[in-house]
Amino acid sequence: MSRFVAVILPVLAAAFVTPAVCKSADDGAWPDVIQAKNFDELQQKWCTAKRDVSHIFVLPSALFVDSRELVCDTGTYKLYRVVSVDDPDDFEYYIDPPFGKENRLGCDGKAGLKTQVVAVNCRPE
């Protein structure tokens, strides 16, 4: 639990410090924070998430180790991570939206090499 708090608190603090970046597209509300503990739970929550508002997904970093795909009616999203160019002790985490589709979410985040839970910021594209 303490690792979760150590990861999520800075993310939530940043959301409150920079409200212009984190507002939802619909009414200026704060983004939804959605947690998933495994791929199946992520698949269900991802495919039912609104595509026109911002979200913060809190996920195990292990979901990004092997490139995986979330397949929904709205298209196929790819999960992956890469070593940060600026800092080799960090990974950049992505959930890339399907190319050419409207009403989609694009997500990214950055976390340390040994981080077990990551938060990715997702915004409408």
Coordinates of N, CA and C in Angstrom, one line a residue, residues 13 23 27 31-32 46 49 58 66 82 87 95 104 106 122-124:
A13 N -1.2 15.3 -6.7 CA -0.8 16.6 -6.4 C -0.5 17.5 -7.6
K23 N -7.9 19.4 -16.7 CA -9.4 19.5 -16.7 C -10.0 18.6 -17.8
D27 N -16.8 19.6 -18.7 CA -17.3 20.6 -17.9 C -16.2 21.2 -17.0
P31 N -10.1 15.1 -13.7 CA -10.1 13.8 -14.4 C -10.5 12.6 -13.5
D32 N -11.1 11.6 -14.1 CA -11.4 10.4 -13.3 C -10.1 9.7 -13.1
W46 N -11.2 0.1 -19.5 CA -10.7 0.9 -20.6 C -11.8 1.0 -21.7
A49 N -14.6 3.4 -20.6 CA -14.3 4.7 -20.2 C -14.8 5.7 -21.3
V58 N -4.3 4.2 -13.1 CA -3.3 3.7 -12.2 C -3.2 2.2 -12.4
D66 N 5.5 -6.5 -21.9 CA 5.3 -7.1 -23.3 C 4.3 -6.2 -23.9
V82 N 9.1 2.4 -23.1 CA 10.4 2.5 -23.7 C 11.3 3.2 -22.6
D87 N 16.7 10.0 -19.4 CA 17.1 9.4 -18.1 C 17.0 7.9 -18.2
I95 N -0.2 4.3 -23.9 CA -1.3 3.6 -24.4 C -1.7 4.4 -25.6
R104 N -11.1 9.4 -29.4 CA -10.1 8.4 -28.8 C -9.3 9.0 -27.7
G106 N -5.5 9.3 -25.8 CA -4.0 9.0 -25.9 C -3.4 9.2 -24.5
C122 N -4.4 10.3 -19.5 CA -5.1 10.1 -20.7 C -5.9 11.2 -21.1
R123 N -5.8 11.7 -22.3 CA -6.6 12.8 -22.7 C -7.3 12.6 -24.1
P124 N -8.4 13.2 -24.3 CA -9.1 13.0 -25.6 C -8.2 13.6 -26.7

